[in-house]
Coordinates of C-alpha atoms in Angstrom, one line a residue:
X1 CA 65.0 -85.9 80.4
X2 CA 65.2 -89.5 81.1
X3 CA 63.5 -93.2 81.2
X4 CA 61.5 -94.5 83.9
X5 CA 62.1 -98.4 84.2
X6 CA 59.9 -100.3 85.9
X7 CA 62.4 -102.2 87.8
X8 CA 64.4 -99.2 88.9
X9 CA 61.5 -96.5 89.7
X10 CA 63.4 -94.3 92.4
X11 CA 65.6 -92.7 89.7
X12 CA 65.1 -92.4 85.9
X13 CA 67.9 -93.7 83.4
X14 CA 69.7 -91.5 81.5
X15 CA 72.2 -92.4 78.5
X16 CA 75.7 -92.5 79.8
X17 CA 78.9 -92.2 78.3
X18 CA 81.9 -94.8 78.3
X19 CA 83.6 -93.5 81.5
X20 CA 80.1 -94.1 83.2
X21 CA 79.5 -97.8 82.7
X22 CA 83.2 -99.2 82.4
X23 CA 83.3 -102.7 83.2
X24 CA 79.7 -102.9 84.4
X25 CA 77.2 -105.5 83.5
X26 CA 74.1 -105.2 81.9
X27 CA 70.9 -105.7 84.8
X28 CA 68.7 -107.1 82.0
X29 CA 71.2 -109.7 79.8
X30 CA 74.2 -110.0 82.3
X31 CA 76.6 -109.3 79.5
X32 CA 79.1 -106.3 79.4
X33 CA 78.3 -102.4 78.9
X34 CA 79.1 -101.6 75.5
X35 CA 76.9 -99.4 72.9
X36 CA 74.1 -97.3 73.9
X37 CA 73.5 -98.0 77.2
X38 CA 71.2 -96.3 79.7
X39 CA 71.8 -96.1 83.6
X40 CA 71.8 -94.6 87.1
X41 CA 75.6 -93.9 88.3
X42 CA 74.4 -93.3 91.9
X43 CA 72.8 -96.8 92.1
X44 CA 75.1 -98.4 89.8
X45 CA 72.2 -99.9 87.6
X46 CA 73.3 -99.6 83.9
X47 CA 70.9 -101.7 80.9
X48 CA 71.2 -102.0 77.1
X49 CA 69.7 -100.0 75.1
X50 CA 68.1 -103.2 73.3
X51 CA 67.5 -104.4 76.7
X52 CA 65.6 -101.2 77.7
X53 CA 61.8 -102.4 76.6
X54 CA 61.4 -105.9 76.6
X55 CA 58.6 -107.0 76.0
X56 CA 56.0 -108.3 78.9
X57 CA 55.2 -111.6 77.0
X58 CA 57.1 -113.7 74.4
X59 CA 55.7 -116.6 72.5
X60 CA 58.9 -118.6 72.6
X61 CA 59.5 -121.6 69.9
X62 CA 61.4 -123.6 72.6
X63 CA 58.3 -123.7 74.4
X64 CA 55.3 -123.6 72.6
X65 CA 52.9 -124.5 74.8
X66 CA 52.4 -121.2 77.1
X67 CA 53.6 -117.9 76.3
X68 CA 56.5 -116.2 78.6
X69 CA 56.1 -114.0 81.0
X70 CA 59.1 -111.3 81.7
X71 CA 60.4 -111.3 85.2
X72 CA 61.8 -107.7 85.2
X73 CA 64.4 -108.5 88.5
X74 CA 68.2 -109.3 88.9
X75 CA 67.6 -112.7 90.5
X76 CA 69.5 -116.0 90.6
X77 CA 68.1 -118.9 88.0
X78 CA 69.6 -121.2 85.9
X79 CA 68.8 -120.9 82.1
X80 CA 66.8 -123.8 80.8
X81 CA 68.5 -123.4 77.3
X82 CA 71.9 -123.2 77.8
X83 CA 72.0 -124.2 81.3
X84 CA 73.8 -121.7 82.8
X85 CA 73.3 -120.3 86.0
X86 CA 72.5 -116.1 85.6
X87 CA 72.0 -113.2 87.5
X88 CA 69.6 -110.6 85.1
X89 CA 66.2 -110.6 84.1
X90 CA 64.3 -113.6 82.5
X91 CA 61.3 -114.8 80.8
X92 CA 59.8 -117.8 82.8
X93 CA 56.3 -119.9 82.4
X94 CA 53.4 -119.0 84.3
X95 CA 52.2 -122.4 84.9
X96 CA 53.0 -123.6 88.5
X97 CA 54.1 -126.8 87.5
X98 CA 56.5 -125.8 84.4
X99 CA 60.3 -124.7 85.2
X100 CA 60.7 -123.5 81.9
X101 CA 62.5 -120.1 82.4
X102 CA 65.1 -118.9 80.0
X103 CA 67.5 -115.9 80.0
X104 CA 67.2 -112.4 77.9
X105 CA 70.4 -113.9 75.5
X106 CA 68.5 -116.9 75.0
X107 CA 65.2 -115.3 74.2
X108 CA 66.4 -113.1 71.7
X109 CA 69.5 -114.6 70.5
X110 CA 69.9 -112.2 67.1
X111 CA 69.2 -108.6 65.9
X112 CA 65.6 -108.0 64.9
X113 CA 65.0 -109.3 61.6
X114 CA 62.4 -107.5 58.7
X115 CA 60.6 -110.0 56.5
X116 CA 58.7 -108.2 53.6
X117 CA 55.2 -109.9 53.9
X118 CA 55.5 -110.3 58.0
X119 CA 54.0 -107.7 59.9
X120 CA 56.1 -108.5 63.2
X121 CA 59.8 -108.2 63.8
X122 CA 61.3 -111.6 63.7
X123 CA 64.6 -113.3 65.7
X124 CA 66.8 -116.0 64.4
X125 CA 67.6 -119.1 65.8
X126 CA 70.6 -121.4 65.1
X127 CA 69.1 -124.0 67.2
X128 CA 65.6 -123.9 68.6
X129 CA 66.0 -126.1 71.4
X130 CA 65.6 -130.3 72.4
X131 CA 62.6 -129.8 74.5
X132 CA 60.0 -132.9 73.5
X133 CA 57.4 -130.7 72.0
X134 CA 55.9 -130.7 68.5
X135 CA 57.7 -127.5 66.7
X136 CA 56.3 -125.0 64.8
X137 CA 56.4 -125.8 61.0
X138 CA 58.0 -123.8 58.4
X139 CA 55.8 -121.3 56.5
X140 CA 57.2 -122.6 53.1
X141 CA 58.4 -126.1 53.7
X142 CA 55.9 -127.5 56.3
X143 CA 58.5 -129.3 57.6
X144 CA 59.7 -128.8 61.2
X145 CA 61.7 -125.8 62.2
X146 CA 64.6 -126.9 64.8
X147 CA 67.4 -125.3 63.0
X148 CA 68.3 -122.0 61.2
X149 CA 64.8 -120.8 61.5
X150 CA 63.4 -117.3 61.7
X151 CA 60.7 -116.7 64.1
X152 CA 58.0 -114.7 65.4
X153 CA 57.9 -113.9 68.9
X154 CA 54.5 -111.8 69.4
X155 CA 52.1 -113.9 71.6
X156 CA 49.4 -115.5 69.2
X157 CA 51.7 -115.6 66.4
X158 CA 53.4 -118.5 65.4
X159 CA 55.2 -117.6 62.6
X160 CA 58.4 -119.8 61.4
X161 CA 60.3 -120.0 58.6
X162 CA 63.4 -122.4 58.1
X163 CA 66.3 -119.0 56.3
X164 CA 67.0 -121.2 53.6
X165 CA 63.0 -121.3 52.8
X166 CA 62.7 -118.0 52.9
X167 CA 65.8 -115.8 52.7
X168 CA 67.6 -114.9 49.4
X169 CA 69.3 -111.7 50.1
X170 CA 70.0 -109.6 53.3
X171 CA 70.9 -105.7 53.6
X172 CA 73.5 -105.3 55.9
X173 CA 75.0 -101.6 56.1
X174 CA 78.7 -103.0 56.9
X175 CA 79.4 -104.5 53.1
X176 CA 82.4 -102.5 51.4
X177 CA 81.0 -103.0 48.7
X178 CA 78.6 -100.8 45.9
X179 CA 75.8 -102.6 46.9
X180 CA 74.7 -103.1 50.4
X181 CA 73.2 -106.7 49.6
X182 CA 74.6 -110.1 50.6
X183 CA 73.0 -113.4 49.0
X184 CA 72.4 -116.1 50.9
X185 CA 74.0 -119.7 49.6
X186 CA 73.2 -122.9 50.9
X187 CA 76.6 -124.1 51.1
X188 CA 80.3 -123.5 49.4
X189 CA 79.8 -126.7 47.4
X190 CA 77.4 -124.6 45.2
X191 CA 79.7 -122.2 44.6
X192 CA 82.2 -125.3 43.3
X193 CA 80.0 -126.4 41.3
X194 CA 79.2 -123.7 39.6
X195 CA 83.0 -122.3 39.4
X196 CA 85.1 -125.5 38.0
X197 CA 88.1 -123.3 37.2
X198 CA 88.8 -121.5 40.3
X199 CA 91.6 -124.2 42.1
X200 CA 91.4 -122.1 45.6
X201 CA 87.9 -122.4 47.1
X202 CA 89.4 -122.2 50.9
X203 CA 87.2 -119.3 52.3
X204 CA 87.2 -117.6 55.3
X205 CA 84.5 -115.9 56.8
X206 CA 85.2 -111.9 56.8
X207 CA 84.1 -112.1 60.5
X208 CA 85.2 -114.7 62.6
X209 CA 88.3 -115.5 60.3
X210 CA 87.8 -118.8 60.4
X211 CA 87.7 -121.2 57.5
X212 CA 84.3 -121.8 56.2
X213 CA 83.1 -125.3 55.9
X214 CA 81.5 -126.3 52.6
X215 CA 78.4 -127.8 53.4
X216 CA 76.9 -125.0 56.2
X217 CA 75.1 -121.7 54.6
X218 CA 77.3 -118.8 53.8
X219 CA 76.1 -115.0 53.4
X220 CA 78.4 -113.4 50.3
X221 CA 78.8 -111.3 48.0
X222 CA 80.1 -112.0 44.3
X223 CA 80.8 -108.2 43.5
X224 CA 83.6 -107.9 46.2
X225 CA 84.1 -111.5 47.5
X226 CA 82.9 -111.0 51.1
X227 CA 81.6 -114.3 52.1
X228 CA 80.6 -114.7 56.5
X229 CA 79.0 -116.9 58.4
X230 CA 75.0 -116.6 59.0
X231 CA 75.7 -116.4 63.1
X232 CA 78.3 -113.9 62.4
X233 CA 76.6 -111.5 60.2
X234 CA 73.2 -111.9 62.8
X235 CA 75.7 -111.1 66.1
X236 CA 78.0 -108.3 64.4
X237 CA 74.7 -106.8 63.6
X238 CA 73.5 -107.4 66.9
X239 CA 76.3 -105.4 68.3
X240 CA 76.4 -102.4 65.7
X241 CA 72.2 -102.1 67.3
X242 CA 70.7 -102.6 63.6
X243 CA 68.4 -104.1 62.2
X244 CA 69.0 -107.0 59.6
X245 CA 66.4 -106.6 56.6
X246 CA 65.5 -110.0 55.1
X247 CA 64.5 -110.2 51.2
X248 CA 62.4 -113.2 50.5
X249 CA 63.2 -115.6 47.4
X250 CA 60.0 -114.6 45.9
X251 CA 61.5 -110.4 45.6
X252 CA 63.4 -110.6 42.4
X253 CA 66.5 -108.6 41.7
X254 CA 64.8 -106.9 38.8
X255 CA 62.3 -105.0 40.9
X256 CA 62.6 -101.5 41.2
X257 CA 61.9 -100.9 44.9
X258 CA 61.2 -103.1 47.3
X259 CA 59.3 -102.0 50.5
X260 CA 60.9 -103.7 53.9
X261 CA 58.6 -101.6 55.9
X262 CA 56.5 -104.2 58.3
X263 CA 52.9 -103.5 58.5
X264 CA 53.2 -102.4 62.2
X265 CA 55.9 -99.8 61.4
X266 CA 54.2 -98.4 58.5
X267 CA 51.0 -97.3 61.0
X268 CA 53.4 -95.0 62.5
X269 CA 56.1 -93.4 59.6
X270 CA 56.8 -90.2 60.0
X271 CA 58.8 -88.2 57.9
X272 CA 61.2 -85.2 58.3
X273 CA 59.0 -83.3 56.8
X274 CA 56.5 -83.8 58.7
X275 CA 58.6 -83.3 62.0
X276 CA 59.3 -80.1 60.3
X277 CA 55.9 -78.7 59.7
X278 CA 54.9 -80.1 63.7
X279 CA 57.1 -77.4 65.1
X280 CA 54.5 -74.1 66.6
X281 CA 55.6 -70.6 66.9
X282 CA 57.0 -71.3 70.7
X283 CA 59.2 -74.1 69.5
X284 CA 59.8 -72.2 66.6
X285 CA 61.3 -69.4 68.2
X286 CA 63.9 -71.1 70.3
X287 CA 65.5 -72.1 67.3
X288 CA 65.6 -68.5 66.1
X289 CA 67.0 -67.2 69.0
X290 CA 70.1 -69.6 68.9
X291 CA 70.4 -68.5 64.8
X292 CA 70.7 -64.8 66.1
X293 CA 73.1 -66.1 68.7
X294 CA 74.8 -67.7 66.1
X295 CA 75.2 -64.7 63.8
X296 CA 76.9 -63.1 66.9
X297 CA 79.3 -65.5 67.2
X298 CA 80.4 -65.4 63.8
X299 CA 80.5 -62.1 63.5
X300 CA 82.7 -61.9 66.8
X301 CA 84.9 -64.5 65.1
X302 CA 85.6 -62.2 62.4
X303 CA 86.1 -59.3 64.5
X304 CA 89.0 -61.2 66.6
X305 CA 90.6 -62.3 63.8
X306 CA 90.9 -58.7 62.4
X307 CA 91.7 -57.0 65.3
X308 CA 93.4 -59.2 67.3
X309 CA 96.7 -60.7 67.0
X310 CA 99.3 -63.4 68.9
X311 CA 97.6 -64.3 71.9
X312 CA 94.0 -66.8 72.0
X313 CA 94.0 -66.9 75.7
X314 CA 91.8 -63.7 76.2
X315 CA 88.7 -65.7 74.7
X316 CA 86.1 -68.4 76.1
X317 CA 85.0 -69.8 72.5
X318 CA 86.2 -72.5 70.8
X319 CA 86.3 -71.2 67.8
X320 CA 89.0 -68.6 68.5
X321 CA 92.1 -70.1 68.7
X322 CA 95.1 -71.1 66.5
X323 CA 93.6 -74.1 65.1
X324 CA 90.9 -71.8 63.4
X325 CA 93.3 -69.2 62.1
X326 CA 94.3 -70.9 58.6
X327 CA 90.4 -71.4 58.1
X328 CA 89.3 -67.6 59.3
X329 CA 92.4 -66.1 56.8
X330 CA 90.6 -67.5 53.9
X331 CA 87.0 -66.7 55.2
X332 CA 88.6 -62.8 55.1
X333 CA 89.7 -63.6 51.3
X334 CA 85.8 -64.0 50.6
X335 CA 85.2 -67.4 50.1
X336 CA 81.9 -68.4 48.3
X337 CA 79.4 -69.4 51.1
X338 CA 77.2 -72.2 49.1
X339 CA 73.6 -73.1 50.7
X340 CA 73.1 -75.0 54.0
X341 CA 73.9 -78.5 54.3
X342 CA 70.9 -80.7 53.7
X343 CA 71.2 -82.8 56.9
X344 CA 67.9 -84.6 56.3
X345 CA 65.7 -84.7 53.6
X346 CA 61.8 -84.2 53.5
X347 CA 61.1 -87.6 53.1
X348 CA 63.5 -89.0 55.1
X349 CA 61.5 -91.5 57.6
X350 CA 62.0 -90.4 61.9
X351 CA 62.6 -93.2 63.8
X352 CA 62.2 -93.2 67.9
X353 CA 65.1 -93.8 70.0
X354 CA 63.0 -93.8 73.6
X355 CA 63.0 -90.2 74.7
X356 CA 64.5 -89.1 71.2
X357 CA 63.6 -88.8 67.6
X358 CA 66.0 -89.1 64.5
X359 CA 66.1 -89.8 60.7
X360 CA 66.6 -93.5 60.0
X361 CA 69.7 -92.5 58.0
X362 CA 71.3 -91.0 61.1
X363 CA 70.1 -93.2 64.1
X364 CA 73.3 -95.3 63.7
X365 CA 75.2 -91.8 64.0
X366 CA 73.1 -91.2 67.1
X367 CA 73.5 -94.1 68.8
X368 CA 77.2 -93.8 68.4
X369 CA 77.6 -90.6 70.2
X370 CA 75.5 -91.6 72.7
X371 CA 77.5 -94.5 73.2
X372 CA 80.9 -92.5 73.3
X373 CA 79.7 -89.8 75.1
X374 CA 76.4 -89.9 76.6
X375 CA 73.5 -87.7 76.4
X376 CA 75.7 -84.5 74.9
X377 CA 72.4 -82.8 75.3
X378 CA 72.1 -83.4 79.1
X379 CA 72.6 -79.1 79.8
X380 CA 70.5 -77.7 77.3
X381 CA 67.5 -76.1 78.2
X382 CA 65.4 -75.7 75.0
X383 CA 62.5 -77.8 74.3
X384 CA 62.3 -81.5 73.4
X385 CA 61.4 -80.6 69.9
X386 CA 64.1 -78.2 69.2
X387 CA 66.9 -80.4 71.1
X388 CA 65.3 -83.1 68.4
X389 CA 65.9 -81.1 65.6
X390 CA 69.6 -79.9 67.2
X391 CA 70.5 -83.7 67.1
X392 CA 69.3 -84.2 63.7
X393 CA 71.8 -81.0 62.6
X394 CA 75.0 -82.9 65.0
X395 CA 74.1 -86.2 63.6
X396 CA 73.9 -84.9 60.1
X397 CA 77.0 -82.5 59.9
X398 CA 79.2 -85.9 61.3
X399 CA 77.8 -88.2 59.0
X400 CA 78.6 -85.6 56.2
X401 CA 81.9 -85.1 57.7
X402 CA 83.0 -88.6 58.2
X403 CA 81.6 -89.3 54.4
X404 CA 83.8 -86.6 52.5
X405 CA 86.9 -87.5 50.9
X406 CA 89.8 -84.7 52.1
X407 CA 90.2 -84.3 48.7
X408 CA 86.8 -83.4 48.2
X409 CA 86.5 -80.8 51.1
X410 CA 86.3 -77.0 50.2
X411 CA 86.6 -73.8 52.0
X412 CA 82.9 -74.0 51.4
X413 CA 82.2 -77.0 52.6
X414 CA 84.1 -76.2 55.7
X415 CA 82.3 -72.8 56.4
X416 CA 79.0 -75.1 56.3
X417 CA 80.3 -77.2 58.7
X418 CA 81.6 -74.7 61.0
X419 CA 78.4 -73.1 60.8
X420 CA 76.9 -76.1 62.2
X421 CA 78.7 -76.8 65.0
X422 CA 78.4 -72.8 66.2
X423 CA 74.7 -73.8 66.4
X424 CA 74.8 -76.8 68.3
X425 CA 77.6 -75.5 70.3
X426 CA 75.4 -72.2 71.2
X427 CA 72.3 -75.1 72.1
X428 CA 74.4 -75.5 75.3
X429 CA 75.1 -79.4 73.4
X430 CA 78.5 -80.8 74.9
X431 CA 80.3 -81.3 71.6
X432 CA 84.1 -80.7 72.0
X433 CA 84.5 -84.1 70.1
X434 CA 82.8 -83.0 67.0
X435 CA 84.7 -78.9 67.2
X436 CA 87.8 -81.1 67.2
X437 CA 86.9 -83.4 64.6
X438 CA 86.4 -80.3 62.5
X439 CA 90.1 -78.8 63.6
X440 CA 91.5 -82.6 62.1
X441 CA 89.7 -81.8 58.9
X442 CA 90.7 -78.3 58.4
X443 CA 94.1 -79.4 59.3
X444 CA 93.9 -82.4 57.0
X445 CA 92.4 -80.4 54.3
X446 CA 95.1 -77.5 54.2
X447 CA 97.9 -79.9 54.1
X448 CA 96.5 -81.8 51.2
X449 CA 96.2 -78.6 49.5
X450 CA 100.1 -77.6 50.4
X451 CA 101.1 -81.0 49.2
X452 CA 99.1 -80.9 46.2
X453 CA 99.8 -77.6 45.3
X454 CA 103.9 -77.7 46.1
X455 CA 104.8 -79.0 42.8
X456 CA 102.6 -76.2 40.5
X457 CA 104.0 -73.8 42.8
X458 CA 107.4 -74.5 42.5
X459 CA 106.9 -74.9 38.2
X460 CA 104.9 -71.5 38.3
X461 CA 108.1 -69.8 40.5
X462 CA 110.8 -71.5 38.3
X463 CA 108.9 -70.3 35.1
X464 CA 108.7 -66.8 36.7
X465 CA 112.4 -66.4 37.4
X466 CA 112.8 -67.8 33.8
X467 CA 110.7 -65.0 32.1
X468 CA 112.2 -62.2 34.4
X469 CA 115.9 -63.6 33.7
X470 CA 114.7 -62.9 29.8
X471 CA 113.4 -59.4 30.5
X472 CA 116.1 -58.5 32.5
X473 CA 118.8 -59.7 29.4
X474 CA 116.8 -57.4 27.1
X475 CA 117.1 -54.6 29.8
X476 CA 120.7 -55.2 30.2
X477 CA 121.3 -55.5 26.5
X478 CA 119.4 -51.9 26.0
X479 CA 121.5 -50.3 28.7
X480 CA 125.2 -51.6 27.7
X481 CA 123.6 -50.0 24.1
X482 CA 122.7 -46.7 25.9
X483 CA 126.4 -46.9 28.5
X484 CA 128.6 -46.7 25.0
X485 CA 126.5 -44.0 23.6
X486 CA 127.2 -41.8 26.5
X487 CA 130.7 -42.9 26.8
X488 CA 131.3 -42.0 23.1
X489 CA 129.6 -38.2 24.1
X490 CA 131.9 -38.0 27.4
X491 CA 134.8 -38.2 25.0
X492 CA 133.4 -35.7 22.8
X493 CA 132.8 -33.5 25.2
X494 CA 136.0 -33.4 26.7
X495 CA 137.9 -33.1 23.6
X496 CA 139.4 -37.1 23.8
X497 CA 137.6 -37.4 20.4
X498 CA 137.4 -34.1 17.2
X499 CA 134.0 -33.3 16.3
X500 CA 134.7 -34.1 12.8
X501 CA 131.8 -36.1 11.4
X502 CA 134.6 -38.7 9.8
X503 CA 135.3 -40.3 13.0
X504 CA 137.4 -42.9 10.8
X505 CA 139.7 -40.7 9.4
X506 CA 139.8 -38.5 12.7
X507 CA 140.9 -41.6 14.3
X508 CA 143.6 -42.3 11.7
X509 CA 145.1 -38.3 11.8
X510 CA 145.4 -38.8 15.2
X511 CA 147.3 -42.5 15.4
X512 CA 149.7 -40.9 12.8
X513 CA 150.3 -37.6 14.7
X514 CA 150.6 -39.7 18.1
X515 CA 153.4 -41.9 16.0
X516 CA 155.2 -38.7 14.9
X517 CA 155.0 -37.3 18.0
X518 CA 156.4 -40.1 19.9
X519 CA 159.0 -40.6 17.3
X520 CA 160.2 -36.9 18.3
X521 CA 160.3 -37.8 21.7
X522 CA 162.6 -40.5 21.3
X523 CA 164.8 -38.8 19.3
X524 CA 165.4 -35.5 21.4
X525 CA 166.0 -38.1 24.4
X526 CA 169.2 -37.9 26.3
X527 CA 171.2 -40.9 25.4

């Protein structure tokens, strides 16, 4: 599989790993290659995923008179917006008398924005431009849009909205809080007026670290005191390759559900349940074949554990090594295997990432995998739909592993992760990184178990020893009594003690006899 790009028709572009494009620049925008990258190593051609499918025409707010055409050629030019010499793709006015040319970064300065109530994705412009033309009017206040504005770049759609006019909050995946929603505040002065008792009003942006001026708008969260510049929030979202979802002012917090899908996206929504139902018998059979191989692999691992001790070098399986030894010992004790992981729910929507499909929740995981390891399915021979299913299993397993605390890990959960990893490995996906991650989690789990149980184990050992001492003392007393009886019996049998029942009298008589006998001997002894 691959992507045929119009500017590089000689070879299909493939997803590249980090090592393939180190220090390279994106052919389209000229920026350093980071994140998910498509490329051709043979021709040293690399391009950001975000730059891969640029529109052929845009209606740019800095140049309202004419739509701009995409020129997918790496030719030198000067950007009219930033006045910088560039060498990548660019958008140019088709009018021969107009010299307006703009680079990709200035044309798309922020990540895509989903705004409820508008059918197209928007872009945020901190400054629209100084061209002497009539600017677009804000949809809300009907004033010219020249700064802090969200604009639509679709041809024949001249939608524009001041950020402060149309935005009350923003959904952002990075927020370390129980709610993924940041509120837009016009300025820090507003906060000062609302909270006169706060003596320390100096705030620093959580992204760039600089002090926030009290006259500029910011995004913030009251629950965790997260504050960030608008530009910094948007640029961070852009680097992460995600969409920002803007909730307009008329959408109140009390609403049960806010639908953030644009009309265009609604027309192409496919759920995970729809995706599963679309498999035909031939496509299902390939996954079933891998399932059979997984059963054989599990049996081999369990048989290896029982029959082989010592060396791990005789097997080519990544699951037959010392790192899995304690885990296999736990399996031998018969842990309860819970139901398989729910890597996706039936109603989860499927999104397309060029040649692959994955659920919306797992899309950031897949991007991260591609950014670091390239297309790990390059050697897989299964059909494309089955390959998509394996990708969902891989991303779901990684997501589940990374979002589960070590304290919440159980042998049952480890078994399910292990089972999925085996399946993905047998599908010929290059996932040594995931296997290594599983080993790390296993070691951490068992180390934590040992640390948590050490005190309890010591206390139990002390209790066991105390009980043993008490029991031994009782046995010692009983044995002492038995020994005294045996000694007495032995003396009786030797005649050392009379058999008379009145032992006290016998002892006295013996004592008197011994006394007179001793006196007689002393008297008859020579002087």
